[in-house]
Tab-separated table of N, CA, C and O in Angstrom:
chain	number	residue	atom	x	y	z
A	1	MET	N	94.144	110.515	91.300
A	1	MET	CA	94.094	110.179	92.704
A	1	MET	C	92.890	109.267	92.943
A	1	MET	O	91.818	109.498	92.418
A	2	THR	N	93.086	108.263	93.739
A	2	THR	CA	92.010	107.332	94.047
A	2	THR	C	90.835	108.077	94.666
A	2	THR	O	91.001	108.953	95.500
A	3	CYS	N	89.654	107.709	94.212
A	3	CYS	CA	88.418	108.266	94.760
A	3	CYS	C	87.615	107.109	95.342
A	3	CYS	O	87.606	106.004	94.789
A	4	TYR	N	86.966	107.383	96.443
A	4	TYR	CA	86.200	106.347	97.132
A	4	TYR	C	84.720	106.700	97.126
A	4	TYR	O	84.345	107.828	97.428
A	5	ALA	N	83.915	105.718	96.776
A	5	ALA	CA	82.466	105.823	96.938
A	5	ALA	C	82.168	105.199	98.297
A	5	ALA	O	82.485	104.027	98.534
A	6	ILE	N	81.607	106.006	99.181
A	6	ILE	CA	81.340	105.572	100.552
A	6	ILE	C	79.833	105.501	100.748
A	6	ILE	O	79.108	106.442	100.414
A	7	GLY	N	79.381	104.403	101.280
A	7	GLY	CA	77.980	104.259	101.643
A	7	GLY	C	77.876	103.883	103.108
A	7	GLY	O	78.609	103.008	103.573
A	8	LEU	N	77.037	104.573	103.823
A	8	LEU	CA	76.740	104.238	105.207
A	8	LEU	C	75.245	103.945	105.245
A	8	LEU	O	74.421	104.860	105.227
A	9	LEU	N	74.913	102.672	105.218
A	9	LEU	CA	73.523	102.251	105.059
A	9	LEU	C	72.937	101.770	106.376
A	9	LEU	O	73.599	101.078	107.152
A	10	HIS	N	71.683	102.130	106.584
A	10	HIS	CA	70.961	101.777	107.801
A	10	HIS	C	69.698	101.001	107.413
A	10	HIS	O	69.129	101.204	106.357
A	11	ASP	N	69.282	100.158	108.313
A	11	ASP	CA	67.997	99.455	108.154
A	11	ASP	C	67.884	98.740	106.815
A	11	ASP	O	66.865	98.838	106.124
A	12	VAL	N	68.911	98.013	106.435
A	12	VAL	CA	68.877	97.255	105.184
A	12	VAL	C	67.926	96.078	105.358
A	12	VAL	O	68.045	95.296	106.297
A	13	ARG	N	66.949	96.004	104.474
A	13	ARG	CA	65.977	94.909	104.503
A	13	ARG	C	66.378	93.877	103.450
A	13	ARG	O	66.215	94.105	102.250
A	14	MET	N	66.935	92.768	103.921
A	14	MET	CA	67.344	91.710	102.998
A	14	MET	C	66.095	91.054	102.407
A	14	MET	O	65.169	90.733	103.129
A	15	GLY	N	66.098	90.904	101.130
A	15	GLY	CA	64.985	90.292	100.422
A	15	GLY	C	65.371	90.151	98.962
A	15	GLY	O	66.528	90.366	98.574
A	16	ALA	N	64.416	89.834	98.141
A	16	ALA	CA	64.685	89.571	96.722
A	16	ALA	C	65.322	90.768	96.012
A	16	ALA	O	66.231	90.601	95.198
A	17	ASP	N	64.859	91.985	96.322
A	17	ASP	CA	65.422	93.165	95.652
A	17	ASP	C	66.896	93.366	95.996
A	17	ASP	O	67.704	93.662	95.116
A	18	ILE	N	67.257	93.217	97.262
A	18	ILE	CA	68.658	93.386	97.655
A	18	ILE	C	69.507	92.268	97.072
A	18	ILE	O	70.638	92.498	96.641
A	19	VAL	N	68.988	91.075	97.022
A	19	VAL	CA	69.724	89.972	96.396
A	19	VAL	C	69.995	90.298	94.927
A	19	VAL	O	71.116	90.143	94.434
A	20	THR	N	69.014	90.792	94.214
A	20	THR	CA	69.192	91.178	92.808
A	20	THR	C	70.227	92.294	92.689
A	20	THR	O	71.087	92.270	91.800
A	21	TYR	N	70.169	93.274	93.591
A	21	TYR	CA	71.140	94.369	93.607
A	21	TYR	C	72.561	93.828	93.795
A	21	TYR	O	73.480	94.171	93.052
A	22	LEU	N	72.733	92.953	94.781
A	22	LEU	CA	74.058	92.393	95.061
A	22	LEU	C	74.566	91.521	93.916
A	22	LEU	O	75.760	91.528	93.617
A	23	GLU	N	73.663	90.802	93.288
A	23	GLU	CA	74.074	89.963	92.157
A	23	GLU	C	74.486	90.789	90.942
A	23	GLU	O	75.251	90.319	90.103
A	24	GLY	N	74.019	92.024	90.847
A	24	GLY	CA	74.303	92.832	89.669
A	24	GLY	C	75.365	93.901	89.826
A	24	GLY	O	75.921	94.376	88.836
A	25	ILE	N	75.690	94.300	91.052
A	25	ILE	CA	76.559	95.464	91.225
A	25	ILE	C	77.987	95.245	90.736
A	25	ILE	O	78.606	96.148	90.169
A	26	ASP	N	78.547	94.062	90.924
A	26	ASP	CA	79.938	93.838	90.496
A	26	ASP	C	80.137	94.121	89.014
A	26	ASP	O	81.137	94.725	88.622
A	27	ALA	N	79.194	93.719	88.192
A	27	ALA	CA	79.304	93.957	86.746
A	27	ALA	C	79.248	95.445	86.414
A	27	ALA	O	79.827	95.875	85.411
A	28	THR	N	78.600	96.256	87.266
A	28	THR	CA	78.551	97.699	87.005
A	28	THR	C	79.867	98.377	87.370
A	28	THR	O	80.203	99.422	86.822
A	29	LEU	N	80.613	97.800	88.302
A	29	LEU	CA	81.879	98.384	88.753
A	29	LEU	C	83.018	98.150	87.765
A	29	LEU	O	83.855	99.027	87.552
A	30	ALA	N	83.055	96.958	87.188
A	30	ALA	CA	84.192	96.540	86.361
A	30	ALA	C	84.572	97.534	85.256
A	30	ALA	O	85.756	97.859	85.113
A	31	PRO	N	83.635	98.067	84.474
A	31	PRO	CA	84.034	98.975	83.395
A	31	PRO	C	84.677	100.275	83.888
A	31	PRO	O	85.323	100.974	83.103
A	32	PHE	N	84.541	100.594	85.166
A	32	PHE	CA	85.055	101.849	85.703
A	32	PHE	C	86.227	101.638	86.665
A	32	PHE	O	86.672	102.566	87.329
A	33	GLY	N	86.704	100.408	86.746
A	33	GLY	CA	87.834	100.108	87.615
A	33	GLY	C	87.493	100.123	89.090
A	33	GLY	O	88.371	100.264	89.933
A	34	GLY	N	86.226	99.953	89.423
A	34	GLY	CA	85.806	99.969	90.823
A	34	GLY	C	85.994	98.621	91.480
A	34	GLY	O	85.846	97.577	90.844
A	35	ARG	N	86.348	98.665	92.762
A	35	ARG	CA	86.487	97.419	93.527
A	35	ARG	C	86.139	97.666	94.979
A	35	ARG	O	86.431	98.727	95.530
A	36	PHE	N	85.497	96.703	95.584
A	36	PHE	CA	85.128	96.816	96.989
A	36	PHE	C	86.368	96.737	97.872
A	36	PHE	O	87.211	95.861	97.692
A	37	LEU	N	86.463	97.645	98.830
A	37	LEU	CA	87.476	97.569	99.874
A	37	LEU	C	86.841	97.128	101.184
A	37	LEU	O	87.438	96.391	101.956
A	38	ILE	N	85.638	97.618	101.434
A	38	ILE	CA	84.863	97.242	102.625
A	38	ILE	C	83.427	97.047	102.168
A	38	ILE	O	82.900	97.852	101.407
A	39	HIS	N	82.817	95.972	102.629
A	39	HIS	CA	81.425	95.716	102.256
A	39	HIS	C	80.688	95.172	103.471
A	39	HIS	O	80.462	93.965	103.610
A	40	GLY	N	80.347	96.078	104.369
A	40	GLY	CA	79.630	95.682	105.578
A	40	GLY	C	80.517	94.830	106.466
A	40	GLY	O	81.729	94.992	106.496
A	41	GLY	N	79.918	93.927	107.155
A	41	GLY	CA	80.658	93.041	108.043
A	41	GLY	C	80.708	93.574	109.463
A	41	GLY	O	80.358	94.723	109.727
A	42	PRO	N	81.149	92.730	110.365
A	42	PRO	CA	81.197	93.141	111.764
A	42	PRO	C	82.232	94.241	111.973
A	42	PRO	O	83.298	94.230	111.369
A	43	CYS	N	81.882	95.206	112.815
A	43	CYS	CA	82.836	96.256	113.154
A	43	CYS	C	82.847	96.445	114.665
A	43	CYS	O	81.876	96.138	115.348
A	44	GLU	N	83.953	96.934	115.148
A	44	GLU	CA	84.094	97.233	116.561
A	44	GLU	C	83.907	98.737	116.731
A	44	GLU	O	84.742	99.520	116.284
A	45	VAL	N	82.812	99.145	117.316
A	45	VAL	CA	82.500	100.557	117.478
A	45	VAL	C	83.272	101.095	118.681
A	45	VAL	O	83.099	100.622	119.796
A	46	LEU	N	84.133	102.077	118.421
A	46	LEU	CA	84.905	102.714	119.493
A	46	LEU	C	84.258	104.002	119.973
A	46	LEU	O	84.442	104.401	121.115
A	47	GLU	N	83.535	104.677	119.085
A	47	GLU	CA	82.812	105.893	119.434
A	47	GLU	C	81.529	105.927	118.618
A	47	GLU	O	81.494	105.418	117.512
A	48	GLY	N	80.501	106.553	119.129
A	48	GLY	CA	79.242	106.659	118.407
A	48	GLY	C	78.368	105.447	118.633
A	48	GLY	O	78.646	104.593	119.462
A	49	SER	N	77.315	105.370	117.826
A	49	SER	CA	76.311	104.338	118.048
A	49	SER	C	76.478	103.108	117.163
A	49	SER	O	75.939	102.065	117.462
A	50	GLY	N	77.184	103.225	116.046
A	50	GLY	CA	77.336	102.065	115.173
A	50	GLY	C	76.011	101.634	114.594
A	50	GLY	O	75.097	102.432	114.432
A	51	GLY	N	75.878	100.359	114.275
A	51	GLY	CA	74.627	99.829	113.780
A	51	GLY	C	74.354	100.101	112.314
A	51	GLY	O	73.231	99.969	111.860
A	52	SER	N	75.369	100.475	111.559
A	52	SER	CA	75.199	100.742	110.135
A	52	SER	C	76.137	99.840	109.338
A	52	SER	O	77.107	99.315	109.872
A	53	ASP	N	75.824	99.671	108.070
A	53	ASP	CA	76.697	98.926	107.179
A	53	ASP	C	77.561	99.922	106.409
A	53	ASP	O	77.037	100.799	105.715
A	54	LEU	N	78.872	99.790	106.519
A	54	LEU	CA	79.803	100.656	105.811
A	54	LEU	C	80.249	99.954	104.538
A	54	LEU	O	80.647	98.791	104.570
A	55	ILE	N	80.174	100.674	103.420
A	55	ILE	CA	80.625	100.154	102.134
A	55	ILE	C	81.624	101.153	101.579
A	55	ILE	O	81.366	102.358	101.557
A	56	VAL	N	82.788	100.667	101.148
A	56	VAL	CA	83.810	101.507	100.538
A	56	VAL	C	84.224	100.855	99.227
A	56	VAL	O	84.649	99.695	99.215
A	57	ILE	N	84.071	101.606	98.144
A	57	ILE	CA	84.451	101.137	96.810
A	57	ILE	C	85.502	102.098	96.276
A	57	ILE	O	85.297	103.308	96.265
A	58	ALA	N	86.650	101.563	95.840
A	58	ALA	CA	87.729	102.387	95.303
A	58	ALA	C	87.621	102.467	93.786
A	58	ALA	O	87.312	101.471	93.114
A	59	PHE	N	87.882	103.659	93.249
A	59	PHE	CA	87.934	103.912	91.808
A	59	PHE	C	89.252	104.610	91.490
A	59	PHE	O	89.825	105.278	92.353
A	60	PRO	N	89.722	104.490	90.268
A	60	PRO	CA	90.988	105.130	89.916
A	60	PRO	C	90.986	106.645	90.131
A	60	PRO	O	92.009	107.227	90.470
A	61	ASP	N	89.836	107.287	89.939
A	61	ASP	CA	89.733	108.734	90.117
A	61	ASP	C	88.267	109.116	90.236
A	61	ASP	O	87.372	108.281	90.087
A	62	ARG	N	88.011	110.405	90.512
A	62	ARG	CA	86.637	110.864	90.719
A	62	ARG	C	85.802	110.741	89.446
A	62	ARG	O	84.611	110.427	89.511
A	63	ALA	N	86.416	110.992	88.298
A	63	ALA	CA	85.662	110.884	87.041
A	63	ALA	C	85.126	109.471	86.857
A	63	ALA	O	83.978	109.278	86.446
A	64	ALA	N	85.938	108.470	87.172
A	64	ALA	CA	85.488	107.076	87.049
A	64	ALA	C	84.363	106.783	88.032
A	64	ALA	O	83.376	106.118	87.687
A	65	ALA	N	84.492	107.295	89.256
A	65	ALA	CA	83.455	107.060	90.269
A	65	ALA	C	82.135	107.701	89.857
A	65	ALA	O	81.069	107.076	89.962
A	66	ARG	N	82.201	108.942	89.372
A	66	ARG	CA	80.971	109.621	88.917
A	66	ARG	C	80.363	108.891	87.726
A	66	ARG	O	79.139	108.760	87.633
A	67	SER	N	81.202	108.460	86.804
A	67	SER	CA	80.703	107.753	85.619
A	67	SER	C	80.015	106.455	86.009
A	67	SER	O	78.981	106.099	85.442
A	68	TRP	N	80.591	105.728	86.982
A	68	TRP	CA	79.949	104.498	87.455
A	68	TRP	C	78.580	104.808	88.046
A	68	TRP	O	77.586	104.188	87.685
A	69	TYR	N	78.535	105.789	88.967
A	69	TYR	CA	77.273	106.083	89.652
A	69	TYR	C	76.193	106.513	88.661
A	69	TYR	O	75.035	106.141	88.808
A	70	GLY	N	76.574	107.261	87.652
A	70	GLY	CA	75.605	107.732	86.666
A	70	GLY	C	75.355	106.783	85.516
A	70	GLY	O	74.503	107.061	84.662
A	71	SER	N	76.055	105.662	85.486
A	71	SER	CA	75.917	104.734	84.358
A	71	SER	C	74.519	104.129	84.306
A	71	SER	O	73.884	103.901	85.338
A	72	PRO	N	74.025	103.859	83.112
A	72	PRO	CA	72.710	103.220	82.989
A	72	PRO	C	72.625	101.892	83.739
A	72	PRO	O	71.590	101.587	84.347
A	73	ALA	N	73.718	101.126	83.747
A	73	ALA	CA	73.698	99.827	84.426
A	73	ALA	C	73.494	100.002	85.930
A	73	ALA	O	72.694	99.281	86.541
A	74	TYR	N	74.212	100.958	86.553
A	74	TYR	CA	74.046	101.143	87.989
A	74	TYR	C	72.720	101.831	88.299
A	74	TYR	O	72.042	101.470	89.269
A	75	GLN	N	72.333	102.794	87.503
A	75	GLN	CA	71.062	103.481	87.734
A	75	GLN	C	69.883	102.512	87.673
A	75	GLN	O	68.889	102.709	88.374
A	76	ALA	N	70.004	101.470	86.871
A	76	ALA	CA	68.939	100.461	86.798
A	76	ALA	C	68.828	99.668	88.105
A	76	ALA	O	67.745	99.249	88.500
A	77	LEU	N	69.969	99.465	88.784
A	77	LEU	CA	69.970	98.719	90.042
A	77	LEU	C	69.631	99.588	91.261
A	77	LEU	O	69.101	99.095	92.252
A	78	LEU	N	69.968	100.848	91.195
A	78	LEU	CA	69.885	101.738	92.342
A	78	LEU	C	68.532	101.736	93.060
A	78	LEU	O	68.493	101.695	94.301
A	79	PRO	N	67.409	101.752	92.366
A	79	PRO	CA	66.122	101.731	93.085
A	79	PRO	C	65.950	100.502	93.974
A	79	PRO	O	65.262	100.575	94.998
A	80	LEU	N	66.583	99.389	93.617
A	80	LEU	CA	66.475	98.179	94.439
A	80	LEU	C	67.087	98.402	95.818
A	80	LEU	O	66.578	97.897	96.817
A	81	ARG	N	68.188	99.170	95.884
A	81	ARG	CA	68.802	99.489	97.175
A	81	ARG	C	68.038	100.597	97.884
A	81	ARG	O	67.736	100.498	99.062
A	82	ARG	N	67.710	101.633	97.153
A	82	ARG	CA	67.028	102.782	97.779
A	82	ARG	C	65.696	102.404	98.413
A	82	ARG	O	65.300	103.004	99.411
A	83	CYS	N	65.005	101.448	97.841
A	83	CYS	CA	63.705	101.037	98.389
A	83	CYS	C	63.849	100.085	99.573
A	83	CYS	O	62.853	99.776	100.229
A	84	ASN	N	65.082	99.639	99.852
A	84	ASN	CA	65.277	98.639	100.897
A	84	ASN	C	66.350	99.003	101.911
A	84	ASN	O	66.791	98.151	102.681
A	85	ALA	N	66.801	100.255	101.887
A	85	ALA	CA	67.782	100.732	102.861
A	85	ALA	C	67.756	102.252	102.821
A	85	ALA	O	67.385	102.854	101.824
A	86	ARG	N	68.157	102.851	103.911
A	86	ARG	CA	68.327	104.301	103.910
A	86	ARG	C	69.775	104.566	104.273
A	86	ARG	O	70.453	103.710	104.833
A	87	GLY	N	70.247	105.752	103.947
A	87	GLY	CA	71.621	106.055	104.313
A	87	GLY	C	72.215	107.177	103.496
A	87	GLY	O	71.518	107.877	102.752
A	88	GLU	N	73.509	107.333	103.639
A	88	GLU	CA	74.265	108.368	102.955
A	88	GLU	C	75.236	107.693	101.995
A	88	GLU	O	75.811	106.662	102.316
A	89	VAL	N	75.413	108.316	100.836
A	89	VAL	CA	76.379	107.846	99.847
A	89	VAL	C	77.105	109.079	99.327
A	89	VAL	O	76.467	110.079	98.997
A	90	PHE	N	78.429	109.022	99.278
A	90	PHE	CA	79.186	110.176	98.799
A	90	PHE	C	80.513	109.731	98.205
A	90	PHE	O	80.941	108.595	98.400
A	91	LEU	N	81.129	110.632	97.465
A	91	LEU	CA	82.451	110.409	96.886
A	91	LEU	C	83.456	111.259	97.630
A	91	LEU	O	83.168	112.410	97.980
A	92	ILE	N	84.640	110.713	97.850
A	92	ILE	CA	85.711	111.462	98.510
A	92	ILE	C	87.046	110.986	97.972
A	92	ILE	O	87.247	109.787	97.762
A	93	ASP	N	87.929	111.951	97.713
A	93	ASP	CA	89.256	111.610	97.218
A	93	ASP	C	90.144	111.147	98.361
A	93	ASP	O	90.031	111.622	99.491
A	94	GLY	N	91.056	110.236	98.020
A	94	GLY	CA	92.048	109.781	98.986
A	94	GLY	C	93.142	110.827	99.143
A	94	GLY	O	93.062	111.930	98.593
A	95	VAL	N	94.168	110.490	99.884
A	95	VAL	CA	95.309	111.381	100.087
A	95	VAL	C	96.543	110.748	99.463
A	95	VAL	O	96.586	109.540	99.201
A	96	GLU	N	97.535	111.575	99.222
A	96	GLU	CA	98.789	111.097	98.656
A	96	GLU	C	99.543	110.245	99.674
A	96	GLU	O	99.384	110.419	100.883
A	97	GLU	N	100.383	109.353	99.177
A	97	GLU	CA	101.263	108.549	100.036
A	97	GLU	C	102.065	109.491	100.932
A	97	GLU	O	102.543	110.527	100.482
A	98	GLY	N	102.185	109.161	102.196
A	98	GLY	CA	102.959	109.965	103.126
A	98	GLY	C	102.194	111.126	103.744
A	98	GLY	O	102.766	111.919	104.490
A	99	HIS	N	100.913	111.229	103.435
A	99	HIS	CA	100.096	112.326	103.996
A	99	HIS	C	100.153	112.298	105.519
A	99	HIS	O	100.104	111.234	106.133
A	100	GLN	N	100.248	113.483	106.110
A	100	GLN	CA	100.174	113.621	107.565
A	100	GLN	C	99.027	114.563	107.899
A	100	GLN	O	98.671	115.426	107.088
A	101	ALA	N	98.493	114.422	109.078
A	101	ALA	CA	97.323	115.212	109.481
A	101	ALA	C	97.560	116.705	109.316
A	101	ALA	O	96.669	117.444	108.882
A	102	THR	N	98.742	117.171	109.633
A	102	THR	CA	99.011	118.611	109.569
A	102	THR	C	99.130	119.138	108.140
A	102	THR	O	99.152	120.356	107.945
A	103	ASP	N	99.156	118.255	107.153
A	103	ASP	CA	99.223	118.709	105.759
A	103	ASP	C	98.033	119.599	105.405
A	103	ASP	O	98.162	120.500	104.579
A	104	ILE	N	96.881	119.360	106.012
A	104	ILE	CA	95.723	120.189	105.687
A	104	ILE	C	95.903	121.625	106.148
A	104	ILE	O	95.300	122.536	105.611
A	105	LEU	N	96.762	121.854	107.135
A	105	LEU	CA	97.016	123.210	107.607
A	105	LEU	C	97.808	124.013	106.586
A	105	LEU	O	97.672	125.224	106.506
A	106	ARG	N	98.608	123.343	105.783
A	106	ARG	CA	99.418	124.007	104.767
A	106	ARG	C	98.758	124.001	103.394
A	106	ARG	O	99.221	124.661	102.488
A	107	ALA	N	97.689	123.273	103.236
A	107	ALA	CA	97.078	123.096	101.919
A	107	ALA	C	96.001	124.124	101.621
A	107	ALA	O	95.250	123.971	100.676
A	108	GLY	N	95.906	125.173	102.428
A	108	GLY	CA	94.911	126.203	102.173
A	108	GLY	C	93.510	125.817	102.591
A	108	GLY	O	92.542	126.444	102.176
A	109	GLN	N	93.388	124.786	103.406
A	109	GLN	CA	92.072	124.403	103.903
A	109	GLN	C	91.548	125.515	104.800
A	109	GLN	O	92.304	126.134	105.546
A	110	LYS	N	90.280	125.775	104.729
A	110	LYS	CA	89.672	126.791	105.576
A	110	LYS	C	89.683	126.290	107.015
A	110	LYS	O	89.106	125.256	107.324
A	111	ALA	N	90.369	127.007	107.866
A	111	ALA	CA	90.470	126.604	109.263
A	111	ALA	C	89.250	127.089	110.040
A	111	ALA	O	88.775	128.200	109.835
A	112	ALA	N	88.778	126.263	110.930
A	112	ALA	CA	87.675	126.636	111.812
A	112	ALA	C	88.210	127.569	112.894
A	112	ALA	O	89.392	127.515	113.230
A	113	PRO	N	87.355	128.404	113.435
A	113	PRO	CA	87.815	129.270	114.522
A	113	PRO	C	88.302	128.423	115.691
A	113	PRO	O	87.776	127.342	115.927
A	114	PRO	N	89.328	128.906	116.413
A	114	PRO	CA	89.845	128.116	117.532
A	114	PRO	C	88.765	127.874	118.583
A	114	PRO	O	88.069	128.790	118.981
A	115	GLN	N	88.650	126.642	118.984
A	115	GLN	CA	87.699	126.256	120.026
A	115	GLN	C	88.325	125.151	120.843
A	115	GLN	O	89.113	124.369	120.337
A	116	ARG	N	87.958	125.093	122.063
A	116	ARG	CA	88.406	124.005	122.928
A	116	ARG	C	87.161	123.314	123.472
A	116	ARG	O	86.224	123.958	123.900
A	117	CYS	N	87.196	122.009	123.451
A	117	CYS	CA	86.080	121.291	124.056
A	117	CYS	C	86.549	120.761	125.417
A	117	CYS	O	87.743	120.566	125.641
A	118	ALA	N	85.631	120.546	126.272
A	118	ALA	CA	85.964	120.078	127.626
A	118	ALA	C	86.698	118.755	127.585
A	118	ALA	O	87.644	118.524	128.328
A	119	GLU	N	86.295	117.871	126.681
A	119	GLU	CA	86.924	116.559	126.591
A	119	GLU	C	88.388	116.678	126.179
A	119	GLU	O	89.256	116.010	126.717
A	120	ALA	N	88.684	117.536	125.199
A	120	ALA	CA	90.066	117.696	124.747
A	120	ALA	C	90.930	118.288	125.846
A	120	ALA	O	92.067	117.895	126.035
A	121	GLY	N	90.396	119.242	126.587
A	121	GLY	CA	91.159	119.846	127.687
A	121	GLY	C	91.457	118.859	128.792
A	121	GLY	O	92.508	118.900	129.408
A	122	ALA	N	90.546	117.935	129.026
A	122	ALA	CA	90.733	116.957	130.097
A	122	ALA	C	91.914	116.040	129.802
A	122	ALA	O	92.588	115.578	130.706
A	123	GLY	N	92.183	115.778	128.525
A	123	GLY	CA	93.267	114.875	128.173
A	123	GLY	C	94.640	115.505	128.277
A	123	GLY	O	95.645	114.836	128.151
A	124	ARG	N	94.721	116.792	128.558
A	124	ARG	CA	96.019	117.489	128.587
A	124	ARG	C	96.542	117.691	129.999
A	124	ARG	O	97.514	118.354	130.189
A	125	ARG	N	95.910	117.172	130.938
A	125	ARG	CA	96.337	117.410	132.341
A	125	ARG	C	97.496	116.534	132.705
A	125	ARG	O	97.812	115.552	132.216
């Protein structure tokens, strides 16, 4: 199943280190089948504050994504980004073709206790 490396980066300081990072990252992805799907760019914020750079890299599976992140080639570049941006980076698996939102209810996902928020109730009138 496709696995995605997601980065939500804030306060990226463009400079020589980030340029070196950007010039080197593609070569670190290739051996693991990684490819950029989203790499920053303008976004239309519909909710929340925005102001971050979203990066999405697809890998054939989680093992490939973990291997890329832990590879010596990527680990050598990583300090260049960490010293010039802050943010969150995580791996998450995609869903199967035809997935519907209610599939998680049947998949044994731990359900949260029932709660209603004022905003959700307002939309049902």
